[in-house]
Amino acid sequence: MAALLSRFFSRAADILWPRTCAIEGCPRVSDRPGRHVCSTCFASLPFHEAGGACSVCGALVMAEARHSFVCEACRLDPPAFEFARSAVFYREPVDRLIQDFKYRKASWLCDDLVDLLEGAVRAKLSFHDIDVVMPVPLHPRRLQERGYNQSALLARALARRINRRADEKSLVRTRDTEHQARLSGEERRKNLKDAFEVSSPGLVRGRIVLLVDDIMTSGTTLSECARPLLAAGATSVWCATVARAVLTGAAG
Ligand SMILES: [Zn+2]
Ligand SMILES: [Zn+2]
């Protein structure tokens, strides 16, 4: 009933206050119910697919890869997570949407971003096996500054759509770390070492955990989050991000 009502109000709001597409330069009114990116712009976003990909981190490789292909980075230094997959490349126009969502309180973009996330999770992971969805946590001080954790908004909405439990409490950030963007690969790892902890191992033990974040760059953040979850007894940790930045980009 609640979902029906919310759909009704969303449709009514669409008629009363038509939304101009959130993509800069697009004059169209969004034709996707309750969404802010029109269907034409949505279809032409830089989707992270085609060609072969690493079966672990999901990085795209130039050549057609076999199903079991593992990239050099994952072979030399295997991440703690089992899989990581992303929906789109972190570049125009997705970068601006994510920055608005992350830093400028544009929570109204959540459903558009979760459309991307959900598409990637359904297409690229056997999502029926996922037990619990968790966001990459913010340190409490950062959370207080920003007022919200953008990854928690994504995780909560995704969990609802795939009908799984969202857990925003069990994984915690115990150290406020420096911004990853300025650091090299080795520095990123040192910076994040032991930055995350599991507060309630009982909720994690024996579960397949899906970790959610907005952007993946090197995968270091996701891998450092996966470590304490596995140490607490999680069966496996999978990761999904809205966007994938090619290194030298934003956060880890
Ligand atoms: Zn548009
Ligand atoms: Zn890889």
CSV table of N, CA and C and ligand atoms in Angstrom, one decimal, residues 54 57 71 74, ligand 2:
chain,number,residue,atom,x,y,z
A,54,CYS,N,38.2,-8.2,-16.0
A,54,CYS,CA,38.8,-9.1,-15.0
A,54,CYS,C,37.7,-9.7,-14.2
A,57,CYS,N,38.2,-7.9,-10.2
A,57,CYS,CA,38.0,-6.5,-9.9
A,57,CYS,C,37.0,-5.9,-10.9
A,71,CYS,N,43.1,-10.0,-14.0
A,71,CYS,CA,44.1,-9.0,-14.5
A,71,CYS,C,45.4,-9.0,-13.7
A,74,CYS,N,45.3,-7.8,-10.0
A,74,CYS,CA,44.7,-8.8,-9.0
A,74,CYS,C,45.5,-10.1,-8.8
B,2,ZN,ZN,41.4,-7.4,-11.6
